[in-house]
XYZ file of C-alpha atoms in Angstrom:
385
model
C 164.173 139.395 90.295
C 161.892 136.706 88.975
C 158.551 137.032 90.777
C 155.264 135.127 90.677
C 152.322 137.356 91.634
C 149.317 135.301 92.798
C 145.756 136.448 93.543
C 142.398 134.684 93.327
C 141.135 137.078 90.655
C 142.243 139.853 88.328
C 138.920 140.970 86.888
C 136.926 141.457 90.097
C 136.564 144.991 91.416
C 138.050 145.402 94.881
C 140.931 146.819 96.878
C 142.962 143.582 96.761
C 142.601 143.346 92.985
C 143.675 146.978 92.563
C 146.811 146.444 94.675
C 147.535 143.159 92.873
C 147.432 144.888 89.473
C 149.377 147.897 90.735
C 152.111 145.649 92.166
C 152.435 143.927 88.787
C 152.552 147.249 86.929
C 155.246 148.700 89.200
C 157.387 145.568 89.574
C 157.299 144.784 85.851
C 159.632 147.692 85.025
C 162.799 146.044 86.348
C 161.775 142.468 87.123
C 160.477 139.385 85.339
C 156.873 138.955 86.438
C 154.599 135.925 86.116
C 150.980 136.058 87.287
C 148.546 133.374 88.432
C 144.821 133.620 89.127
C 141.544 131.729 88.783
C 140.312 133.974 85.975
C 141.791 134.679 82.572
C 143.473 138.069 82.612
C 145.034 139.982 79.758
C 148.483 140.086 81.347
C 151.944 139.166 80.138
C 153.157 135.749 81.385
C 149.742 135.001 82.899
C 148.883 131.489 84.068
C 145.147 130.776 84.178
C 144.049 128.209 86.762
C 140.668 126.954 85.593
C 138.096 126.861 88.380
C 134.668 127.006 86.707
C 133.086 123.745 87.887
C 130.952 123.973 91.038
C 132.171 120.679 92.530
C 135.812 121.529 91.759
C 135.324 124.945 93.375
C 134.093 123.307 96.583
C 137.000 120.849 96.615
C 139.500 123.648 95.994
C 137.955 125.875 98.660
C 137.756 123.390 101.526
C 139.862 120.350 100.651
C 143.083 119.362 98.889
C 143.041 119.041 95.079
C 145.975 116.839 93.942
C 145.577 117.843 90.270
C 145.706 121.567 91.029
C 148.588 120.905 93.431
C 150.662 119.192 90.724
C 149.883 121.937 88.209
C 150.924 124.793 90.523
C 153.977 122.897 91.768
C 155.154 122.250 88.179
C 154.632 125.907 87.223
C 156.653 127.083 90.235
C 159.446 124.606 89.537
C 159.568 125.593 85.845
C 159.590 129.333 86.585
C 161.901 128.930 89.602
C 161.040 132.362 91.061
C 163.134 134.287 93.554
C 159.928 134.925 95.477
C 156.208 134.170 95.228
C 154.126 137.190 96.216
C 150.611 136.105 97.174
C 147.586 138.287 97.844
C 144.175 136.618 98.334
C 144.287 132.817 97.998
C 140.806 132.024 99.301
C 139.785 129.903 96.294
C 142.181 127.048 97.151
C 144.211 127.903 100.264
C 145.299 124.406 101.330
C 146.333 123.288 97.846
C 148.151 126.534 97.011
C 150.124 126.673 100.256
C 151.178 123.026 99.939
C 152.219 123.538 96.298
C 154.383 126.625 96.893
C 155.776 125.760 100.339
C 159.322 125.075 99.105
C 159.704 128.610 97.754
C 160.210 131.974 99.433
C 156.717 133.385 100.012
C 155.683 136.971 100.785
C 152.010 137.482 101.618
C 150.337 140.895 101.330
C 147.384 140.629 103.709
C 144.380 142.629 102.541
C 141.934 142.092 105.409
C 141.487 140.947 108.969
C 140.267 137.641 107.502
C 143.685 136.165 108.303
C 142.780 136.257 112.018
C 138.954 136.281 111.923
C 136.764 133.573 110.300
C 134.170 136.146 109.196
C 136.861 138.717 108.232
C 135.296 141.657 110.068
C 137.011 141.273 113.478
C 134.048 142.555 115.483
C 131.647 140.725 117.779
C 128.368 140.089 115.993
C 126.647 140.207 119.391
C 127.547 143.799 120.289
C 129.653 145.196 117.386
C 132.689 145.630 119.647
C 136.169 145.183 118.094
C 137.677 141.722 118.526
C 141.351 140.752 118.772
C 140.801 138.001 116.217
C 141.536 135.090 118.554
C 139.211 132.665 116.774
C 137.754 129.971 119.021
C 135.785 130.560 122.214
C 135.148 134.222 121.332
C 133.555 133.147 118.043
C 131.343 130.614 119.842
C 130.287 133.241 122.374
C 129.887 136.391 120.273
C 129.288 135.333 116.660
C 127.923 131.781 116.288
C 124.605 132.504 118.118
C 123.855 135.449 115.780
C 123.789 133.065 112.805
C 120.952 130.994 114.287
C 120.762 127.500 112.813
C 123.504 128.371 110.343
C 125.796 128.868 113.328
C 126.080 125.083 113.623
C 128.149 125.174 110.426
C 130.537 127.750 111.875
C 131.921 125.373 114.515
C 133.484 122.916 111.992
C 134.481 125.901 109.857
C 136.591 127.126 112.797
C 138.650 123.912 112.604
C 139.190 124.474 108.875
C 140.133 128.095 109.579
C 142.656 127.021 112.234
C 144.247 124.633 109.702
C 144.701 127.473 107.181
C 146.279 129.642 109.889
C 148.659 126.803 110.807
C 149.749 126.325 107.181
C 150.325 130.055 106.728
C 152.411 130.345 109.889
C 154.454 127.320 108.828
C 155.137 128.069 105.163
C 154.901 131.828 104.578
C 158.255 133.592 104.891
C 157.059 137.158 105.382
C 153.818 139.099 105.753
C 153.088 142.600 104.466
C 150.217 144.532 106.043
C 148.920 147.909 104.801
C 148.066 149.021 108.354
C 149.886 148.896 111.678
C 146.632 147.817 113.341
C 146.472 144.594 111.328
C 150.168 144.055 112.027
C 149.538 144.343 115.790
C 146.598 141.945 115.765
C 148.507 139.397 113.677
C 151.369 139.504 116.202
C 148.836 138.881 118.999
C 147.677 135.827 117.041
C 151.109 134.252 116.722
C 152.203 135.474 113.285
C 155.839 136.539 112.841
C 158.016 138.406 110.311
C 155.436 141.106 109.592
C 156.248 144.415 107.921
C 153.828 147.305 107.339
C 153.783 148.980 103.920
C 150.903 151.389 103.284
C 148.937 150.704 100.127
C 149.576 153.258 97.378
C 147.028 155.693 96.075
C 145.687 154.327 92.782
C 143.740 157.088 91.059
C 141.936 156.213 87.831
C 141.752 159.957 87.366
C 142.507 162.752 89.823
C 140.499 165.920 90.319
C 142.086 169.290 89.661
C 142.382 171.120 92.983
C 141.758 174.733 91.939
C 139.979 177.546 93.767
C 137.069 177.282 91.340
C 136.756 173.499 91.806
C 136.917 173.798 95.592
C 134.157 176.406 95.628
C 131.954 174.255 93.401
C 132.546 171.230 95.634
C 131.651 173.261 98.717
C 128.502 174.659 97.118
C 127.093 171.255 96.100
C 126.823 170.304 99.805
C 127.024 166.663 98.729
C 128.073 163.990 101.221
C 129.255 160.825 99.441
C 129.390 157.183 100.517
C 131.143 154.690 98.211
C 131.239 151.010 99.126
C 129.237 147.898 99.870
C 125.682 148.422 101.025
C 125.961 146.066 103.992
C 125.377 146.481 107.710
C 128.987 145.899 108.774
C 130.081 148.876 106.669
C 127.900 151.010 108.946
C 125.498 151.929 106.154
C 122.276 151.357 108.126
C 123.493 153.326 111.178
C 124.692 156.171 108.948
C 121.379 156.231 107.046
C 119.367 156.356 110.282
C 121.333 159.402 111.453
C 120.761 161.436 108.273
C 117.142 160.493 107.502
C 115.781 163.840 108.674
C 118.726 165.964 107.548
C 117.780 168.239 104.647
C 120.755 170.618 104.927
C 122.864 168.452 102.616
C 122.580 166.074 99.681
C 123.497 162.491 100.571
C 124.635 160.116 97.822
C 125.191 156.362 98.214
C 127.218 154.496 95.573
C 127.487 150.712 95.689
C 125.513 147.485 95.735
C 124.637 145.060 98.509
C 121.886 143.490 100.560
C 120.744 146.789 102.126
C 120.397 148.744 98.884
C 116.741 148.006 98.120
C 115.694 148.017 101.776
C 117.078 151.503 102.401
C 115.962 152.809 99.022
C 112.387 151.670 99.760
C 112.285 153.036 103.313
C 113.856 156.394 102.387
C 111.559 159.412 102.840
C 114.222 162.102 102.471
C 114.350 163.628 98.947
C 117.959 164.683 99.615
C 119.123 161.062 99.901
C 119.895 159.216 96.653
C 120.993 155.624 96.022
C 122.865 155.194 92.718
C 123.822 151.509 92.940
C 126.904 150.375 91.021
C 128.709 153.128 89.098
C 131.562 152.635 86.588
C 134.996 154.279 86.949
C 134.221 157.022 84.428
C 131.146 158.209 86.306
C 132.531 157.669 89.801
C 135.236 160.217 88.944
C 132.526 162.787 88.172
C 130.675 161.963 91.403
C 133.834 162.318 93.501
C 134.655 165.605 91.788
C 131.228 167.088 92.547
C 131.093 165.893 96.165
C 131.982 167.965 99.219
C 132.840 165.266 101.769
C 133.301 161.481 101.736
C 131.911 159.337 104.575
C 133.494 156.021 105.662
C 131.213 154.750 108.469
C 132.573 151.188 108.862
C 131.564 149.245 111.963
C 133.988 146.470 111.021
C 137.781 146.535 111.349
C 138.609 148.013 107.960
C 142.260 147.459 107.069
C 143.238 150.319 104.733
C 140.119 151.467 102.829
C 140.691 152.265 99.158
C 137.838 154.780 99.407
C 139.952 157.006 101.669
C 142.894 156.893 99.257
C 140.554 157.768 96.370
C 139.078 160.634 98.381
C 142.526 162.124 98.907
C 143.332 162.017 95.187
C 140.204 164.117 94.646
C 140.973 166.471 97.544
C 137.938 165.488 99.597
C 137.828 165.705 103.391
C 136.878 162.354 104.953
C 134.644 161.709 107.941
C 135.294 158.162 109.149
C 134.793 155.872 112.115
C 137.737 155.529 114.468
C 138.334 151.815 113.904
C 140.837 149.404 112.331
C 143.524 150.988 110.167
C 141.449 154.100 109.402
C 143.090 156.383 112.049
C 146.445 155.775 110.327
C 145.074 157.381 107.163
C 143.372 160.459 108.604
C 144.685 163.193 110.883
C 141.641 164.401 112.797
C 140.995 168.125 112.440
C 143.464 168.354 109.537
C 142.392 166.375 106.456
C 139.256 164.841 107.940
C 137.456 163.942 111.156
C 137.151 160.664 113.065
C 134.004 159.783 115.012
C 133.173 157.230 117.718
C 129.356 157.202 117.609
C 127.111 157.457 114.552
C 125.033 160.179 116.223
C 128.089 162.468 115.875
C 128.023 162.404 112.053
C 125.698 165.418 111.418
C 127.765 167.530 113.830
C 131.042 166.495 112.118
C 129.624 167.410 108.705
C 128.560 170.827 110.028
C 132.049 171.384 111.419
C 133.729 170.956 108.013
C 130.970 172.766 106.114
C 130.681 175.692 108.575
C 132.174 178.084 106.021
C 134.238 177.967 102.840
C 137.572 178.821 104.506
C 137.310 175.888 106.915
C 136.243 173.562 104.107
C 139.075 174.765 101.863
C 141.692 173.992 104.534
C 140.387 170.462 105.036
C 140.230 169.831 101.278
C 143.735 171.149 100.541
C 145.192 169.159 103.437
C 143.453 166.031 102.163
C 144.954 166.539 98.710
C 148.457 167.103 100.124
C 148.246 164.052 102.392
C 147.925 161.738 99.377
C 151.671 162.197 98.823
C 152.292 159.946 101.845
C 150.820 157.105 99.799
C 152.765 157.512 96.544
C 153.444 154.634 94.163
C 157.223 155.087 94.147
C 157.410 154.978 97.930
C 155.323 151.793 97.898
C 157.452 150.214 95.148
C 160.769 150.906 96.885
C 159.578 149.382 100.157
C 157.973 146.401 98.401
C 161.098 145.563 96.370
C 163.233 145.791 99.491
C 160.989 143.327 101.336
C 160.698 140.910 98.405
C 164.491 140.842 98.014
C 165.350 140.312 101.685
């Protein structure tokens, strides 16, 4: 097949970018692949769409750019692909969709942003999950929480509705990593949706030996990797471990809460490392006992959980979004409803080495459900049909 793979960026670090690059790597073996993005990537057959002017960025983001439209349309006509596989197209959604509308389009959806204007799919007023029906619910539960800035959200809803309309009209097929996102998209009028779990993409896997497991258990280190923002549950998690000195708590990642929590922290067992590169994150994963995923928002299919499994780490995560599809409670991890349960859940896994060992080995084995070959076979089948 001749395929155009399209994502906003290649170089940014994120789950969508990892899946974008993995799709290219896997599909390139038996297909002719062309790539498009708004940054210049070192990829074969890559088409760079320049987007470095502030005014042009605004036009591309919210309006229709005829010059970009003609460029993308010409590229698609020249390549004449069997299918265009898009990922995130937030940099120029209207222009891109109009330019590629005459081709077969498959869209891998990486977040609940397809049904929710703020992407998180929870009410800002009370943090309860939302079904993504943008409109009156947004005006009731989210707009007031933005204060004066909320005035801007009302016209943004109209823009958001336009993007949804264009996607429903022109996109041939949707691919969601989680069944939960699939269900919510169906409730919001989207059709032709198939669920394909994201593959595990280890930069380096940990060796799961008896010696390594014992070392991991003995470090008593509880790891969080992700954005340091409220909707990821970081503040609530921090508040529930502030006085816990039984374990070492490590936070990896950057965001608006990093300095606030670092400054207010009085517990010597809590450490904030900020951004860490792939080489060092491997070492941190290897030395950790448990990984925490405390998201308050509707996480789709967190890469952190897949990474944890490749390192054989039990996961304690909130029972929300697509997370329950990745963890079997009491087997390879534990799900929680309330943040106050976290210390108790940690104690349960760390009660003794035998219990910990079972969780860790089960976590390592469960990664096989998310293999690259399984993902590739399903993806090719959907792109062909």
